[in-house]
Every structure is written in structure tokens, then in C-alpha cells.
């Protein structure tokens, strides 16, 4: 599915989009992705991420508020591959990933703050489908996210 670049969507729908501050880098095999938002809030524990990528993604985007942690990676190659296999369009992480070379070869969009080799703990701590905020944007479950090399934008309704 081809979507318009985020600058074009911003030009066409300036009143409908919320633009994430420039903070994330593109690491996935898909440089452009979009879909309905599913949210996770966690900190140095990716149990909820693991749970969700194991479910049918149906073209949705997982938005993970990992608290901006630069001390642990909330996503690695095995979870990215599982998300891709289960039909997730992309994952946006306010935190770090690891196994970046493998993730770049995986058919999924991934944007994150950075890379860190240390995995998270698995304590089963986190929240799913709640509003999360970072980078000047609040992501509500059910919003629509559009991401590419220009940035990440969000809208309450789908954009043409």
C-alpha cells in the first residue's frame, strides 16, 4: 500500500495532523508505513510489546512509550519478525531497539530513539491501549499514524 509522504499529508490536512517532534530514526525494512494506533506504556520491560506482536496486527501500528529509556532495548529482531509475520505495519518506540541489522532486513516499519544492545527485563509490567504522550504528541488508541523518513504524524481519522 502506497501512502502519500508525510509532508504532502501535512500540506493537505494541516488542521487534522499532529506532528511528532524530530527525535526518531527509521530502522525497519519499510521506510514508509501507516496504520491505526495500538498503544503500550512500559519502562525497561517489553512484556506487553511481546504480547501484542504475537497477535494479529491487521495493518496496525504499535506505538510504545518506553519512557525514553536509552538504557535498554524494547524491541529486537525476534519480536520485529513476529510482528511482521503477524501483519503489523510498523512499530514506533520512544526508546531503543537492538539487532538493528536484522530489523533493517525485516518487512516492517520501525522508528525509535536509538540503538542499545541490552535487552529489557520481563516482569509483566506495562499498560495497553491507554493514551501515551511523547515528542509533543498524544497518541490515542485508534488514531491513525503515518511515518516515513520525513517524520511521524498522527490524525484522529484516516487521511486519504
Protein backbone atom coordinates (compact mmCIF):
# COMPACT_ATOMS: atom_id res chain seq x y z
CA UNK A 1 0.00 0.00 0.00
CA UNK A 2 1.43 3.33 -1.04
CA UNK A 3 0.69 6.36 1.07
CA UNK A 4 1.45 9.99 0.46
CA UNK A 5 4.65 11.31 2.06
CA UNK A 6 4.12 12.99 5.41
CA UNK A 7 4.99 16.48 4.06
CA UNK A 8 2.20 16.14 1.48
CA UNK A 9 -0.26 14.98 4.16
CA UNK A 10 0.74 17.96 6.34
CA UNK A 11 0.17 20.33 3.40
CA UNK A 12 -3.19 18.75 2.55
CA UNK A 13 -4.54 18.32 6.10
CA UNK A 14 -2.81 20.94 8.30
CA UNK A 15 -5.76 21.16 10.73
CA UNK A 16 -6.04 17.38 11.17
CA UNK A 17 -2.47 16.28 11.84
CA UNK A 18 -0.31 16.33 14.94
CA UNK A 19 3.41 16.19 14.18
CA UNK A 20 5.89 14.39 16.41
CA UNK A 21 8.98 16.40 17.28
CA UNK A 22 12.01 15.24 15.24
CA UNK A 23 13.51 12.64 17.54
CA UNK A 24 13.16 9.21 15.94
CA UNK A 25 15.21 7.39 13.31
CA UNK A 26 13.97 4.89 10.74
CA UNK A 27 15.34 1.37 11.33
CA UNK A 28 12.85 -1.02 9.73
CA UNK A 29 12.73 -2.66 6.34
CA UNK A 30 9.81 -0.38 5.43
CA UNK A 31 10.80 3.27 5.30
CA UNK A 32 7.17 4.35 4.94
CA UNK A 33 4.28 2.88 6.93
CA UNK A 34 0.87 3.78 8.30
CA UNK A 35 -1.98 2.28 10.24
CA UNK A 36 -4.32 2.52 13.15
CA UNK A 37 -2.62 3.00 16.52
CA UNK A 38 -2.38 0.45 19.33
CA UNK A 39 -0.54 1.80 22.38
CA UNK A 40 1.75 0.40 25.06
CA UNK A 41 3.25 2.20 28.05
CA UNK A 42 6.19 0.44 29.66
CA UNK A 43 9.63 1.17 31.07
CA UNK A 44 12.58 -1.17 30.54
CA UNK A 45 10.15 -4.12 30.34
CA UNK A 46 8.88 -5.23 26.94
CA UNK A 47 6.42 -7.88 28.17
CA UNK A 48 3.44 -6.02 26.69
CA UNK A 49 5.27 -5.49 23.39
CA UNK A 50 5.98 -9.22 23.20
CA UNK A 51 2.34 -9.98 23.97
CA UNK A 52 0.96 -7.67 21.28
CA UNK A 53 3.32 -8.59 18.43
CA UNK A 54 2.17 -12.17 18.97
CA UNK A 55 -1.36 -11.16 17.96
CA UNK A 56 -2.84 -10.36 14.54
CA UNK A 57 -1.72 -6.83 13.67
CA UNK A 58 -4.15 -6.30 10.78
CA UNK A 59 -2.00 -3.47 9.35
CA UNK A 60 -1.92 -1.53 12.62
CA UNK A 61 0.99 0.39 14.18
CA UNK A 62 2.23 -0.32 17.68
CA UNK A 63 3.18 2.90 19.50
CA UNK A 64 5.37 2.17 22.51
CA UNK A 65 6.02 4.77 25.18
CA UNK A 66 9.13 3.22 26.71
CA UNK A 67 9.74 6.32 28.80
CA UNK A 68 12.54 7.48 26.51
CA UNK A 69 14.88 4.92 28.07
CA UNK A 70 18.31 4.83 26.49
CA UNK A 71 19.45 2.03 28.85
CA UNK A 72 17.54 -0.97 27.41
CA UNK A 73 16.20 -2.10 24.04
CA UNK A 74 12.45 -2.60 23.93
CA UNK A 75 12.49 -4.38 20.54
CA UNK A 76 14.85 -6.91 18.99
CA UNK A 77 14.94 -8.98 15.82
CA UNK A 78 12.74 -11.82 17.09
CA UNK A 79 9.88 -9.54 18.15
CA UNK A 80 10.19 -7.47 14.95
CA UNK A 81 10.00 -10.66 12.87
CA UNK A 82 6.99 -11.87 14.87
CA UNK A 83 5.26 -8.51 14.36
CA UNK A 84 5.95 -8.65 10.62
CA UNK A 85 4.68 -12.24 10.37
CA UNK A 86 1.51 -11.27 12.23
CA UNK A 87 0.69 -8.38 9.91
CA UNK A 88 1.72 -5.32 11.91
CA UNK A 89 2.57 -2.37 9.61
CA UNK A 90 5.03 -0.77 11.99
CA UNK A 91 6.31 -0.06 15.48
CA UNK A 92 7.17 3.38 16.86
CA UNK A 93 9.22 3.30 20.06
CA UNK A 94 10.02 6.16 22.41
CA UNK A 95 13.06 4.18 23.47
CA UNK A 96 15.69 1.91 21.92
CA UNK A 97 15.88 -1.18 19.74
CA UNK A 98 18.65 -3.74 19.17
CA UNK A 99 19.58 -6.23 16.44
CA UNK A 100 19.34 -3.30 14.04
CA UNK A 101 20.89 -5.08 11.02
CA UNK A 102 18.29 -7.85 11.20
CA UNK A 103 15.44 -5.39 11.80
CA UNK A 104 16.51 -3.39 8.74
CA UNK A 105 16.07 -6.59 6.71
CA UNK A 106 12.60 -7.29 8.15
CA UNK A 107 9.44 -6.23 6.29
CA UNK A 108 8.11 -3.88 8.95
CA UNK A 109 8.38 -0.18 9.69
CA UNK A 110 10.35 0.63 12.85
CA UNK A 111 11.17 4.06 14.23
CA UNK A 112 12.94 4.54 17.57
CA UNK A 113 15.12 6.94 19.55
CA UNK A 114 18.24 4.84 19.13
CA UNK A 115 20.03 1.53 19.49
CA UNK A 116 21.19 -0.27 22.63
CA UNK A 117 22.48 -3.86 22.88
CA UNK A 118 20.96 -4.66 26.32
CA UNK A 119 17.52 -6.31 26.39
CA UNK A 120 14.79 -5.32 28.83
CA UNK A 121 13.66 -7.23 31.87
CA UNK A 122 10.45 -9.27 31.63
CA UNK A 123 8.41 -8.51 34.74
CA UNK A 124 4.99 -8.32 33.12
CA UNK A 125 4.74 -4.60 33.84
CA UNK A 126 3.06 -2.22 31.41
CA UNK A 127 -0.25 -0.89 30.15
CA UNK A 128 -2.00 -1.49 26.83
CA UNK A 129 -4.50 0.72 24.96
CA UNK A 130 -4.14 3.89 27.01
CA UNK A 131 -3.28 7.37 25.71
CA UNK A 132 0.50 7.89 25.65
CA UNK A 133 2.38 11.16 25.13
CA UNK A 134 5.88 11.94 23.93
CA UNK A 135 7.51 14.31 21.47
CA UNK A 136 4.72 16.86 21.84
CA UNK A 137 2.01 14.44 20.67
CA UNK A 138 -0.61 12.39 22.48
CA UNK A 139 -1.31 9.07 20.77
CA UNK A 140 -4.80 7.74 21.48
CA UNK A 141 -5.68 4.12 20.72
CA UNK A 142 -7.49 4.14 17.39
CA UNK A 143 -5.68 7.20 15.99
CA UNK A 144 -4.03 6.90 12.57
CA UNK A 145 -0.25 7.18 12.27
CA UNK A 146 1.78 7.96 9.16
CA UNK A 147 5.57 7.62 9.21
CA UNK A 148 8.41 8.00 6.72
CA UNK A 149 11.91 9.46 6.55
CA UNK A 150 10.41 12.95 6.98
CA UNK A 151 8.80 12.23 10.33
CA UNK A 152 5.75 10.88 12.13
CA UNK A 153 2.27 12.41 12.04
CA UNK A 154 -0.95 11.38 13.74
CA UNK A 155 -4.60 12.06 12.98
CA UNK A 156 -7.83 11.14 14.75
CA UNK A 157 -9.22 9.93 11.43
CA UNK A 158 -7.72 8.31 8.34
CA UNK A 159 -6.23 10.64 5.73
CA UNK A 160 -6.78 9.98 2.01
